[in-house]
Amino acid sequence: MCGIVGGVAQRNIVPILLEGLKRLEYRGYDSAGLAVINNQTLFRKRELGKVKGLEALLQVDPIFGPIGIAHTRWATHGKPSTENAHPHVSSNKVAVVHNGIIENHEPLRGALIDEGYLFTSETDTEVIVHQLYQTMEHTQGFLKAVKLMVKKLEGAYALGIICTEEPDTLIACRKGSPLVIGVGIGEYFIASDVAALLPVTQRFIFLEEGDIASISIDKLIIYDANDEVVTRPVKESQLTADSVDKGDYRHYMLKEIYEQPFAISQALEGRFINNRLQENCFGHKAAEVFDTIKSIQILACGTSYHAGLVARYWFERLARVPCNIEVASEFRYRNPVLAENTLIVTISQSGETADTLAALQEAKRLGAKYSLAICNVPESSLVRESDLVLMTRAGPEIGVASTKAFTTQLTALMLLVIAVGRRFELTEAMEQKISSDLFKLPRKIEAVLKLDDQIKVLAEQFAEKEHALFLGRGSHYPIAMEGALKLKEISYIHAEAYPAGELKHGPLALIDSEMPVITVAPNNSLLEKLKSNIQEVSARGGQLIVFMDETLASAASENVQIIKVPQVENEISPIIYTIPLQLLSYYVAVLKGTDVDQPRNLAKSVTVE
Ligand code: AGP
């Protein structure tokens, strides 16, 4: 999704902007650009494609300046092109970068065209810059004009704006899209997330909804949504510039797959005493909230939704807690009925997913009293807008394909099952058993990661395939869904997941010798049923790849390959079976030569609807 970097410094800002853009690449984008002011003149460079293309352009034709804004664009309005890339400018005096969507751009554009403004792009963003220029014609001062201009905008925006008439001032606005201010020594920066600014500062101010910041070298003034001057706290980030490095790994995704044992140990760290969960890890109001609630409603998107699907099995099977789950983008428009005393549980790696945030708002509008966020980004909007929070502590996840964020979400969700389940039918003995199993996870995952070489070889069978089916049952059906999503998003192979029992109701027609069928087969009460489903595929010549518990007798044959997965306790086994599917997608994508960490058309943090 679009990324913003900007700054006012006592040095040439261009290398800082370029480094910031590179650090935002993981969000997904199609073009990049920057603008600086030097001696009251605006200079701009834009390029379709990667930041390195923009960098090359700047090497040939450099620009310099102490104040500037930069952007990676993820196309929403208008195709990826240099003309549509940000910054957008008006009369070569005002430049703007934007993350979000201006919903009323069409009427604004029409009115501006009538006034003679010439549009050079198809973007919604260009209306902002012309609207601002038009406002400045009748208004004293850059800041005042920005404040008036944003009142005309409907939709979501994070903005960085510079203007040649006040060449020392950078203005930042936030409404519906995240924006942070980096506090340097005698300089300030802005960015869509902290990762962009870690080489220059670890001190950050997180702008809140409706904030407008006027930033110069020696002065930062923040106005809130009511136009009052406010002081926002400066927070020290624990992250360093190195924490988002790839190290010796070929891709972030592989690094993040391998980080899972550590990430899960972090997710558990300090949250148990003697195998008893300390529920204050959800926040100081946790006990009060958990005592009240009668059911759970989970809201999330994509991989986070899959984590929620697994949790529904856990909530209901282990603790008899009624649990619903819905894709956030559907929930927000369905006008659903919420039972009284339902705890809204949102799950999001980024905490900035527009659909999930909107679904939470909708749940509140429908009367939900309590919300809990499972999230990986501490200062994110979702965290700020929820009553209770459980941080997943996965560490920064850069690959667009979620890996360690997913398995730490599952870990965190199991903690929630314990905390809520205690008030239902989860006994102390069950809690002790689940806790001790959770603490075994890091070692178990290390053992599963040893399948790496075997899976690398397996991946070779996929390089030429166009379709794949994933099967699972019970709490492993969402793991099959997650396996299919991973394969789709990074290898571009069409993949579908089915509950194995559903196969005979339609998808069996797809089975032939060209169709790989990946099956998740842990040793649990559904295994015998699953074996019958495997037979149905095998009898029709389907190419089965079965991830199976190592303790089970295997029945490999010409069209059935068995991959033995280390034996694992029943409840935590969905977490374990995720790992080989992640590795499989990764190695297939590597063989296909796709852009593993930034797959086409996708964004890491989906901040627009
Ligand atoms: C996962 O691999 C995807 N990139 C995507 O489905 C993601 O999980 C989804 O967009 C939700 O993101 P969030 O967890 O940041 O809310």
Coordinates of C-alpha atoms and ligand atoms in Angstrom, one line a residue:
M1 CA 0.0 0.0 0.0
C2 CA 1.2 3.6 -0.5
G3 CA 4.1 4.7 1.7
I4 CA 5.0 8.2 2.7
V5 CA 8.4 9.6 3.8
G6 CA 9.2 13.2 4.3
G7 CA 11.5 15.4 6.4
V8 CA 12.9 18.8 7.3
A9 CA 16.6 18.5 8.0
Q10 CA 19.9 20.4 8.3
R11 CA 21.3 18.4 5.4
N12 CA 20.3 17.2 2.0
I13 CA 17.1 15.2 2.6
V14 CA 17.2 13.2 -0.7
P15 CA 19.3 10.2 0.6
I16 CA 17.1 10.0 3.7
L17 CA 14.0 10.0 1.6
L18 CA 15.4 7.3 -0.7
E19 CA 16.4 5.1 2.2
G20 CA 13.0 5.5 3.7
L21 CA 11.3 4.5 0.5
K22 CA 13.4 1.4 0.3
R23 CA 12.3 0.5 3.8
L24 CA 8.7 0.9 2.8
E25 CA 9.0 -1.3 -0.3
Y26 CA 7.6 -4.2 1.7
R27 CA 4.2 -2.5 1.8
G28 CA 3.8 -3.2 -1.9
Y29 CA 3.9 -0.5 -4.6
D30 CA 4.2 0.1 -8.4
S31 CA 5.9 3.5 -8.7
A32 CA 7.9 5.9 -6.6
G33 CA 8.7 9.6 -6.5
L34 CA 10.0 12.5 -4.5
A35 CA 10.0 16.3 -4.4
V36 CA 12.3 18.7 -2.6
I37 CA 12.4 22.5 -2.2
N38 CA 15.8 24.2 -2.7
N39 CA 16.1 28.0 -2.8
Q40 CA 12.3 28.3 -3.0
T41 CA 12.1 26.1 -6.0
L42 CA 10.3 22.8 -6.2
F43 CA 12.1 19.9 -7.8
R44 CA 10.4 16.6 -8.5
K45 CA 11.4 13.1 -9.8
R46 CA 9.1 10.2 -10.4
E47 CA 9.5 6.7 -11.9
L48 CA 7.3 3.7 -12.7
G49 CA 8.6 0.6 -11.0
K50 CA 11.0 0.0 -8.2
V51 CA 12.7 2.6 -6.0
K52 CA 16.1 1.6 -7.5
G53 CA 14.7 3.0 -10.8
L54 CA 14.1 6.3 -9.1
E55 CA 17.5 6.2 -7.5
A56 CA 19.1 5.6 -10.9
L57 CA 17.2 8.6 -12.3
L58 CA 18.5 10.7 -9.5
Q59 CA 22.1 9.6 -10.2
V60 CA 21.8 10.8 -13.7
D61 CA 19.9 14.0 -12.8
P62 CA 20.3 14.7 -9.1
I63 CA 18.2 17.1 -7.0
F64 CA 19.0 18.4 -3.6
G65 CA 17.2 20.2 -0.8
P66 CA 16.8 20.3 3.0
I67 CA 13.0 19.7 2.9
G68 CA 11.1 17.1 0.9
I69 CA 8.4 14.5 0.6
A70 CA 8.5 11.0 -1.1
H71 CA 6.1 8.3 -1.9
T72 CA 5.7 4.7 -3.1
R73 CA 2.3 4.3 -4.9
W74 CA 0.0 1.3 -4.9
A75 CA -2.5 2.1 -7.6
T76 CA -6.1 2.6 -6.7
H77 CA -7.3 5.4 -9.0
G78 CA -5.5 5.3 -12.3
K79 CA -3.1 2.7 -13.6
P80 CA 0.5 2.4 -12.5
S81 CA 2.4 5.1 -14.5
T82 CA 4.9 7.9 -14.0
E83 CA 2.1 10.5 -14.5
N84 CA 0.0 8.9 -11.7
A85 CA 3.0 8.5 -9.4
H86 CA 3.2 10.9 -6.4
P87 CA 4.2 13.7 -5.5
H88 CA 1.5 15.6 -7.3
V89 CA 2.1 19.3 -7.8
S90 CA 0.1 22.4 -8.5
S91 CA 1.6 25.3 -10.4
N92 CA 5.0 23.9 -9.4
K93 CA 4.5 25.6 -6.0
V94 CA 2.7 23.0 -3.9
A95 CA 3.5 19.3 -3.7
V96 CA 1.6 16.5 -2.0
V97 CA 2.0 12.8 -1.2
H98 CA -1.0 10.9 -0.1
N99 CA -2.0 7.5 1.3
G100 CA -5.7 6.7 1.4
I101 CA -8.6 7.4 -0.9
I102 CA -10.5 10.7 -1.5
E103 CA -14.0 9.5 -2.0
N104 CA -15.4 12.8 -3.3
H105 CA -12.6 13.4 -5.8
E106 CA -15.0 13.4 -8.7
P107 CA -17.0 16.5 -7.8
L108 CA -13.9 18.3 -6.5
R109 CA -12.1 17.5 -9.8
G110 CA -15.1 18.8 -11.8
A111 CA -15.2 22.1 -9.9
L112 CA -11.5 22.6 -10.2
I113 CA -11.5 21.8 -14.0
D114 CA -14.3 24.4 -14.3
E115 CA -12.0 26.9 -12.7
G116 CA -9.3 26.2 -15.2
Y117 CA -7.1 23.7 -13.3
L118 CA -5.3 21.3 -15.5
F119 CA -5.1 17.7 -14.3
T120 CA -2.1 15.6 -15.5
S121 CA -3.0 12.4 -13.7
E122 CA -6.0 10.1 -13.2
T123 CA -5.5 10.0 -9.4
D124 CA -7.8 11.1 -6.6
T125 CA -4.7 12.7 -5.0
E126 CA -4.3 15.4 -7.6
V127 CA -7.5 17.1 -6.5
I128 CA -5.8 17.6 -3.1
V129 CA -3.0 19.6 -4.4
H130 CA -5.0 21.8 -6.8
Q131 CA -7.7 22.3 -4.1
L132 CA -4.9 23.5 -1.8
Y133 CA -3.4 25.8 -4.3
Q134 CA -6.9 27.2 -5.0
T135 CA -7.5 27.7 -1.2
M136 CA -4.1 29.4 -0.9
E137 CA -5.1 32.0 -3.5
H138 CA -7.7 33.3 -1.1
T139 CA -6.0 32.5 2.3
Q140 CA -3.2 33.9 4.3
G141 CA -0.6 31.3 5.1
F142 CA 0.2 27.7 4.1
L143 CA -1.1 26.1 7.4
K144 CA -4.4 27.9 7.4
A145 CA -5.0 26.9 3.8
V146 CA -4.3 23.2 4.6
K147 CA -6.7 23.3 7.5
L148 CA -9.4 24.8 5.2
M149 CA -8.6 22.4 2.4
V150 CA -8.9 19.2 4.4
K151 CA -12.4 20.2 5.4
K152 CA -13.4 19.6 1.8
L153 CA -12.0 16.1 1.7
E154 CA -14.1 13.0 2.3
G155 CA -12.4 9.7 2.7
A156 CA -9.1 8.6 4.2
Y157 CA -5.8 10.3 4.0
A158 CA -2.3 10.6 5.4
L159 CA -0.7 13.6 3.7
G160 CA 2.8 15.2 3.5
I161 CA 2.7 18.6 1.9
I162 CA 5.4 21.2 1.0
C163 CA 5.0 24.6 -0.5
T164 CA 7.5 27.0 -2.1
E165 CA 5.9 30.1 -0.4
E166 CA 6.9 28.7 3.0
P167 CA 9.9 26.6 2.1
D168 CA 10.9 25.7 5.6
T169 CA 7.6 24.1 6.6
L170 CA 6.4 20.6 6.1
I171 CA 2.7 19.9 6.9
A172 CA 1.5 16.4 7.8
C173 CA -2.2 15.4 8.2
R174 CA -3.7 12.2 9.3
K175 CA -7.3 11.0 9.0
G176 CA -8.0 7.3 8.4
S177 CA -4.4 6.4 7.3
P178 CA -1.4 6.1 9.6
L179 CA 1.4 8.6 9.9
V180 CA 4.2 9.0 12.4
I181 CA 6.6 11.9 13.1
G182 CA 10.3 10.9 13.7
V183 CA 12.0 13.2 16.1
G184 CA 15.7 13.7 15.2
I185 CA 18.3 16.0 16.6
G186 CA 17.4 19.4 15.1
E187 CA 15.3 17.7 12.4
Y188 CA 12.0 16.1 12.0
F189 CA 10.7 13.4 9.6
I190 CA 7.4 11.9 8.7
A191 CA 6.5 8.4 7.5
S192 CA 3.8 5.8 7.1
D193 CA 5.5 3.6 9.6
V194 CA 8.5 3.7 11.9
A195 CA 10.5 1.2 9.7
A196 CA 11.2 4.0 7.2
L197 CA 12.9 6.2 9.7
L198 CA 14.9 3.8 11.8
P199 CA 18.3 4.9 10.3
V200 CA 17.6 8.5 11.4
T201 CA 15.7 8.2 14.7
Q202 CA 14.2 5.8 17.2
R203 CA 11.9 8.5 18.7
F204 CA 8.4 8.8 17.3
I205 CA 5.2 10.7 17.7
F206 CA 2.1 8.9 16.5
L207 CA -0.4 11.3 15.0
E208 CA -4.0 10.7 15.9
E209 CA -7.2 10.9 13.9
G210 CA -7.7 14.4 12.6
D211 CA -4.3 15.7 13.6
I212 CA -2.5 18.3 11.5
A213 CA 1.2 18.9 12.2
S214 CA 3.2 22.0 11.1
I215 CA 6.9 21.0 11.1
S216 CA 10.0 23.0 10.7
I217 CA 13.6 22.4 11.9
D218 CA 13.1 24.0 15.3
K219 CA 9.4 23.8 15.8
L220 CA 6.7 21.1 15.8
I221 CA 3.1 22.2 16.4
I222 CA 0.3 19.6 16.3
Y223 CA -3.4 20.6 16.1
D224 CA -6.0 18.1 16.9
A225 CA -9.3 17.5 15.1
N226 CA -10.8 20.5 17.0
D227 CA -7.9 22.7 15.9
E228 CA -6.5 22.8 19.5
V229 CA -2.8 22.7 19.9
V230 CA -1.9 19.4 21.6
T231 CA 1.1 17.6 22.9
R232 CA 1.5 14.0 21.7
P233 CA 3.9 11.8 23.6
V234 CA 7.3 10.9 22.1
K235 CA 7.8 7.2 22.2
E236 CA 11.1 5.3 22.0
S237 CA 11.0 2.4 19.5
Q238 CA 12.7 -0.8 20.5
L239 CA 13.4 -1.5 16.8
T240 CA 16.8 -0.7 15.3
A241 CA 17.7 -0.1 11.7
D242 CA 19.1 -3.7 11.7
S243 CA 15.9 -5.3 12.9
V244 CA 14.4 -5.0 9.5
D245 CA 17.5 -6.4 7.6
K246 CA 17.4 -9.6 5.6
G247 CA 20.6 -10.9 7.1
D248 CA 22.0 -13.8 5.1
Y249 CA 18.6 -15.0 3.9
R250 CA 17.7 -14.7 0.3
H251 CA 14.2 -13.4 1.1
Y252 CA 12.5 -11.8 4.1
M253 CA 9.8 -14.5 3.9
L254 CA 12.4 -17.3 4.5
K255 CA 13.9 -15.4 7.3
E256 CA 10.5 -14.9 8.9
I257 CA 9.6 -18.5 8.5
Y258 CA 12.8 -19.4 10.3
E259 CA 12.2 -16.8 13.0
Q260 CA 9.0 -18.6 14.2
P261 CA 10.5 -20.5 17.1
F262 CA 11.8 -17.3 18.6
A263 CA 8.7 -15.3 17.7
I264 CA 6.5 -17.8 19.5
S265 CA 8.7 -17.9 22.5
Q266 CA 8.4 -14.1 22.6
A267 CA 4.6 -14.4 22.3
L268 CA 4.6 -16.6 25.5
E269 CA 7.3 -14.8 27.4
G270 CA 6.2 -13.6 30.9
R271 CA 2.6 -14.5 30.3
F272 CA 2.4 -17.6 32.4
I273 CA 3.4 -18.5 36.0
N274 CA 3.5 -22.2 36.8
N275 CA 1.6 -23.0 33.6
R276 CA -1.2 -20.6 34.6
L277 CA -1.9 -17.7 32.3
Q278 CA -1.7 -14.2 33.8
E279 CA -4.6 -12.6 32.2
N280 CA -3.5 -9.1 32.9
C281 CA -1.4 -9.5 29.7
F282 CA -4.6 -8.5 27.9
G283 CA -4.7 -5.2 29.8
H284 CA -5.8 -4.1 33.3
K285 CA -9.5 -4.3 32.6
A286 CA -9.2 -7.9 31.3
A287 CA -10.8 -9.7 34.2
E288 CA -13.7 -7.3 34.4
V289 CA -14.4 -7.7 30.6
F290 CA -13.9 -11.5 30.6
D291 CA -16.3 -11.9 33.5
T292 CA -19.0 -10.2 31.5
I293 CA -18.8 -11.7 28.1
K294 CA -21.0 -14.5 26.8
S295 CA -19.7 -15.0 23.3
I296 CA -17.0 -14.0 20.9
Q297 CA -17.2 -12.4 17.5
I298 CA -13.9 -12.5 15.5
L299 CA -13.3 -10.0 12.7
A300 CA -10.2 -10.1 10.4
C301 CA -9.0 -10.3 6.8
G302 CA -6.8 -12.7 4.9
T303 CA -4.3 -14.7 6.9
S304 CA -5.5 -13.1 10.1
Y305 CA -9.0 -14.4 9.2
H306 CA -7.6 -17.9 8.9
A307 CA -6.1 -17.6 12.4
G308 CA -9.5 -16.6 13.6
L309 CA -11.1 -19.6 12.0
V310 CA -8.7 -21.9 13.9
A311 CA -9.6 -20.1 17.1
R312 CA -13.3 -20.7 16.6
Y313 CA -12.6 -24.5 16.7
W314 CA -10.6 -24.0 19.9
F315 CA -13.1 -21.7 21.6
E316 CA -16.0 -24.0 20.9
R317 CA -14.4 -27.5 21.2
L318 CA -12.1 -26.8 24.2
A319 CA -14.2 -24.3 26.2
R320 CA -17.7 -24.3 24.9
V321 CA -17.5 -20.6 24.3
P322 CA -19.9 -19.6 21.5
C323 CA -17.8 -18.0 18.7
N324 CA -18.6 -16.4 15.4
I325 CA -16.1 -15.2 12.8
E326 CA -16.6 -13.1 9.7
V327 CA -14.4 -11.5 7.1
A328 CA -14.2 -7.9 8.1
S329 CA -15.2 -6.4 4.7
E330 CA -18.4 -8.4 4.8
F331 CA -19.3 -7.7 8.4
R332 CA -19.1 -4.0 8.0
Y333 CA -21.9 -3.8 5.4
R334 CA -24.1 -6.8 6.5
N335 CA -25.9 -5.1 9.3
P336 CA -25.4 -8.1 11.5
V337 CA -27.1 -9.0 14.7
L338 CA -24.8 -9.0 17.7
A339 CA -25.7 -10.9 20.8
E340 CA -25.5 -9.0 24.1
N341 CA -22.2 -9.2 25.9
T342 CA -20.2 -10.3 22.8
L343 CA -16.5 -9.6 22.9
I344 CA -15.3 -8.3 19.5
V345 CA -11.9 -9.8 18.8
T346 CA -10.1 -8.2 15.9
I347 CA -6.9 -9.9 14.5
S348 CA -4.5 -8.0 12.4
Q349 CA -0.7 -8.1 11.8
S350 CA -0.5 -4.4 10.9
G351 CA -3.3 -3.0 13.0
E352 CA -4.0 -0.6 10.1
T353 CA -6.2 -2.8 7.8
A354 CA -9.0 -0.4 6.8
D355 CA -11.7 -3.2 6.6
T356 CA -10.9 -4.5 10.0
L357 CA -10.9 -1.0 11.5
A358 CA -14.2 -0.3 9.9
A359 CA -15.7 -3.6 11.1
L360 CA -14.6 -2.7 14.6
Q361 CA -16.3 0.7 14.3
E362 CA -19.4 -1.0 13.0
A363 CA -19.5 -3.5 15.9
K364 CA -19.3 -0.6 18.3
R365 CA -22.1 1.2 16.4
L366 CA -24.2 -2.0 16.8
G367 CA -23.7 -1.8 20.6
A368 CA -20.6 -4.0 21.3
K369 CA -19.3 -2.9 24.7
Y370 CA -15.9 -4.6 24.6
S371 CA -13.2 -5.1 22.0
L372 CA -9.9 -6.9 22.0
A373 CA -7.2 -6.6 19.4
I374 CA -4.6 -9.3 18.6
C375 CA -2.0 -7.3 16.8
N376 CA 1.7 -7.1 16.0
V377 CA 2.2 -3.3 15.8
P378 CA 2.0 -1.6 19.2
E379 CA 1.0 1.9 18.2
S380 CA -1.4 0.9 15.4
S381 CA -4.9 2.3 15.1
L382 CA -6.5 -1.1 16.0
V383 CA -4.5 -1.2 19.2
R384 CA -5.5 2.3 20.1
E385 CA -9.1 1.8 19.4
S386 CA -9.5 -1.5 21.4
D387 CA -10.3 -1.9 25.1
L388 CA -8.0 -4.9 25.5
V389 CA -4.9 -5.9 23.5
L390 CA -2.7 -8.9 23.2
M391 CA 0.5 -8.1 21.2
T392 CA 1.7 -11.0 19.2
R393 CA 5.4 -9.9 19.5
A394 CA 6.4 -11.5 16.2
G395 CA 8.8 -8.6 15.4
P396 CA 8.6 -6.7 12.2
E397 CA 7.3 -8.8 9.3
I398 CA 8.5 -7.5 6.0
G399 CA 7.4 -10.2 3.5
V400 CA 4.0 -9.4 2.2
A401 CA 3.1 -13.1 2.8
S402 CA 2.3 -13.4 6.4
T403 CA 4.2 -16.2 8.2
K404 CA 5.4 -15.6 11.7
A405 CA 2.6 -13.1 12.2
F406 CA 0.1 -16.0 11.6
T407 CA 1.7 -18.5 13.9
T408 CA 2.1 -15.9 16.7
Q409 CA -1.6 -14.9 16.2
L410 CA -2.5 -18.5 16.7
T411 CA -0.4 -18.6 19.8
A412 CA -2.0 -15.4 21.1
L413 CA -5.5 -16.7 20.3
M414 CA -4.8 -19.8 22.3
L415 CA -4.0 -17.6 25.3
L416 CA -7.4 -15.9 24.8
V417 CA -9.1 -19.2 24.6
I418 CA -7.6 -20.0 28.0
A419 CA -8.5 -16.7 29.6
V420 CA -12.1 -16.7 28.4
G421 CA -12.5 -20.5 28.5
R422 CA -11.8 -20.5 32.3
R423 CA -15.1 -18.8 32.7
F424 CA -16.8 -21.6 30.7
E425 CA -15.7 -25.2 30.5
L426 CA -12.0 -25.1 30.2
T427 CA -10.7 -26.8 33.4
E428 CA -7.5 -26.1 35.2
A429 CA -6.0 -29.4 34.1
M430 CA -6.8 -28.5 30.5
E431 CA -5.1 -25.2 30.9
Q432 CA -2.0 -26.8 32.4
K433 CA -1.8 -29.2 29.5
I434 CA -2.3 -26.6 26.8
S435 CA 0.2 -24.3 28.5
S436 CA 2.9 -26.9 28.6
D437 CA 2.2 -27.9 25.0
L438 CA 2.5 -24.2 24.0
F439 CA 5.9 -24.0 25.6
K440 CA 7.0 -27.0 23.5
L441 CA 6.2 -25.2 20.3
P442 CA 9.5 -23.5 19.6
R443 CA 11.4 -26.8 19.7
K444 CA 8.7 -28.6 17.7
I445 CA 8.9 -25.9 15.0
E446 CA 12.7 -26.2 14.9
A447 CA 12.2 -29.9 14.2
V448 CA 9.6 -29.2 11.4
L449 CA 12.0 -26.7 9.8
K450 CA 14.3 -29.6 9.2
L451 CA 11.9 -30.7 6.5
D452 CA 13.3 -27.8 4.5
D453 CA 15.4 -29.9 2.0
Q454 CA 12.6 -32.4 1.5
I455 CA 10.1 -29.7 0.7
K456 CA 12.5 -27.9 -1.6
V457 CA 12.6 -31.1 -3.7
L458 CA 8.9 -31.5 -3.5
A459 CA 8.4 -27.9 -4.8
E460 CA 9.9 -28.9 -8.2
Q461 CA 6.7 -30.8 -9.0
F462 CA 4.8 -27.5 -8.8
A463 CA 6.8 -25.2 -11.0
E464 CA 4.7 -26.1 -14.1
K465 CA 1.3 -26.5 -12.4
E466 CA -1.5 -24.0 -12.8
H467 CA -3.8 -25.3 -10.1
A468 CA -3.6 -27.0 -6.7
L469 CA -6.1 -28.2 -4.1
F470 CA -5.5 -28.1 -0.4
L471 CA -7.5 -30.4 2.0
G472 CA -7.9 -30.5 5.7
R473 CA -10.5 -31.3 8.4
G474 CA -11.5 -29.6 11.6
S475 CA -9.1 -27.0 12.9
H476 CA -6.7 -28.0 10.1
Y477 CA -9.1 -26.9 7.4
P478 CA -8.2 -23.2 8.0
I479 CA -4.6 -24.4 7.8
A480 CA -5.3 -25.8 4.3
M481 CA -6.9 -22.4 3.5
E482 CA -3.8 -20.6 4.7
G483 CA -1.6 -23.0 2.6
A484 CA -3.7 -22.2 -0.5
L485 CA -3.5 -18.5 0.1
K486 CA 0.3 -18.6 0.5
L487 CA 0.7 -20.5 -2.7
K488 CA -1.6 -18.2 -4.6
E489 CA -0.1 -14.9 -3.4
I490 CA 3.5 -15.7 -3.9
S491 CA 3.7 -18.3 -6.8
Y492 CA 0.5 -17.1 -8.6
I493 CA -0.6 -20.7 -8.9
H494 CA -4.4 -20.9 -8.5
A495 CA -5.1 -22.8 -5.3
E496 CA -8.3 -23.7 -3.4
A497 CA -8.8 -25.2 0.0
Y498 CA -11.7 -27.5 0.9
P499 CA -12.8 -29.3 4.0
A500 CA -11.9 -32.8 2.9
G501 CA -15.4 -34.1 3.4
E502 CA -16.7 -31.5 1.0
L503 CA -14.7 -32.9 -1.9
K504 CA -17.4 -35.3 -3.1
H505 CA -19.9 -32.4 -3.4
G506 CA -18.2 -30.9 -6.4
P507 CA -14.5 -30.3 -6.4
L508 CA -13.8 -34.1 -7.0
A509 CA -14.6 -33.3 -10.6
L510 CA -11.4 -31.4 -10.9
I511 CA -9.2 -34.4 -9.9
D512 CA -7.0 -35.8 -12.6
S513 CA -3.3 -36.7 -12.9
E514 CA -2.4 -33.1 -13.3
M515 CA -4.0 -31.9 -10.1
P516 CA -1.7 -31.8 -7.0
V517 CA -3.8 -32.3 -3.8
I518 CA -2.0 -31.2 -0.7
T519 CA -3.5 -32.8 2.4
V520 CA -2.9 -31.9 6.0
A521 CA -3.3 -35.2 8.0
P522 CA -2.4 -34.9 11.7
N523 CA -3.0 -37.8 14.0
N524 CA -6.4 -36.9 15.5
S525 CA -10.0 -38.1 15.7
L526 CA -10.7 -37.1 12.1
L527 CA -7.9 -39.1 10.6
E528 CA -9.9 -42.1 9.6
K529 CA -12.4 -39.8 7.8
L530 CA -9.6 -38.0 6.1
K531 CA -8.1 -41.3 4.9
S532 CA -11.3 -42.1 3.1
N533 CA -11.2 -38.7 1.4
I534 CA -7.6 -39.4 0.4
Q535 CA -8.7 -42.6 -1.1
E536 CA -11.4 -40.8 -3.1
V537 CA -8.6 -38.6 -4.7
S538 CA -6.2 -41.5 -5.2
A539 CA -8.8 -43.6 -6.9
R540 CA -9.3 -40.9 -9.5
G541 CA -5.6 -40.5 -10.2
G542 CA -5.0 -37.2 -8.3
Q543 CA -1.4 -36.5 -7.2
L544 CA -1.6 -36.5 -3.4
I545 CA 1.0 -34.9 -1.2
V546 CA 0.1 -35.8 2.4
F547 CA 1.7 -34.1 5.4
M548 CA 1.2 -36.8 8.0
D549 CA 2.2 -37.4 11.6
E550 CA 5.5 -39.4 11.8
T551 CA 4.0 -41.9 14.1
L552 CA 1.5 -43.1 11.6
A553 CA 2.1 -46.0 9.2
S554 CA 2.4 -44.5 5.8
A555 CA 0.9 -45.8 2.6
A556 CA 2.9 -44.1 -0.1
S557 CA 2.2 -45.2 -3.6
E558 CA 2.8 -44.1 -7.2
N559 CA 0.5 -41.1 -6.8
V560 CA 0.6 -40.6 -3.0
Q561 CA 3.7 -38.9 -1.5
I562 CA 4.0 -38.8 2.3
I563 CA 5.9 -36.1 4.2
K564 CA 6.4 -37.1 7.8
V565 CA 5.8 -34.3 10.2
P566 CA 7.2 -34.6 13.8
Q567 CA 4.6 -35.8 16.3
V568 CA 2.7 -33.1 18.0
E569 CA 0.0 -32.6 20.6
N570 CA -3.5 -32.3 19.2
E571 CA -4.4 -28.8 20.1
I572 CA -1.3 -27.0 18.9
S573 CA -0.9 -29.1 15.8
P574 CA -2.5 -26.4 13.5
I575 CA 0.5 -24.2 14.3
I576 CA 2.9 -27.0 13.4
Y577 CA 1.3 -28.0 10.2
T578 CA 1.4 -24.4 8.9
I579 CA 5.2 -24.5 8.7
P580 CA 5.6 -27.1 5.9
L581 CA 3.0 -25.3 3.8
Q582 CA 4.8 -22.0 4.2
L583 CA 8.0 -23.7 3.0
L584 CA 6.3 -25.3 0.1
S585 CA 4.9 -22.0 -1.2
Y586 CA 8.2 -20.3 -0.7
Y587 CA 10.2 -22.8 -2.7
V588 CA 7.6 -23.0 -5.4
A589 CA 7.7 -19.2 -5.7
V590 CA 11.5 -19.2 -5.8
L591 CA 11.5 -21.8 -8.6
K592 CA 9.0 -19.7 -10.5
G593 CA 11.1 -16.7 -10.1
T594 CA 8.4 -14.4 -8.7
D595 CA 9.0 -11.4 -6.5
V596 CA 8.6 -13.5 -3.3
D597 CA 8.6 -10.6 -0.8
Q598 CA 6.6 -8.2 -2.8
P599 CA 4.2 -10.2 -5.0
R600 CA 2.5 -8.5 -7.8
N601 CA -0.6 -6.4 -7.0
L602 CA -0.4 -7.0 -3.2
A603 CA 0.3 -4.7 -0.3
K604 CA 1.5 -5.5 3.2
S605 CA -0.7 -3.1 5.0
V606 CA -4.0 -2.6 3.3
T607 CA -5.0 0.8 4.5
V608 CA -7.7 1.4 1.8
E609 CA -11.1 -0.3 1.5
Ligands
AGP1 C1 -1.2 -12.6 4.2 O1 -0.2 -13.4 3.6 C2 -1.7 -11.5 3.4 N1 -0.7 -10.7 2.9 C3 -3.0 -10.8 3.8 O2 -4.0 -11.8 3.6 C4 -3.2 -10.2 5.2 O3 -3.2 -11.2 6.1 C5 -4.4 -9.4 5.2 O4 -4.3 -8.3 4.3 C6 -4.7 -8.8 6.6 O5 -3.7 -8.0 7.1 P1 -3.5 -7.6 8.6 O6 -3.2 -8.9 9.3 O7 -2.4 -6.6 8.6 O8 -4.9 -7.0 9.0

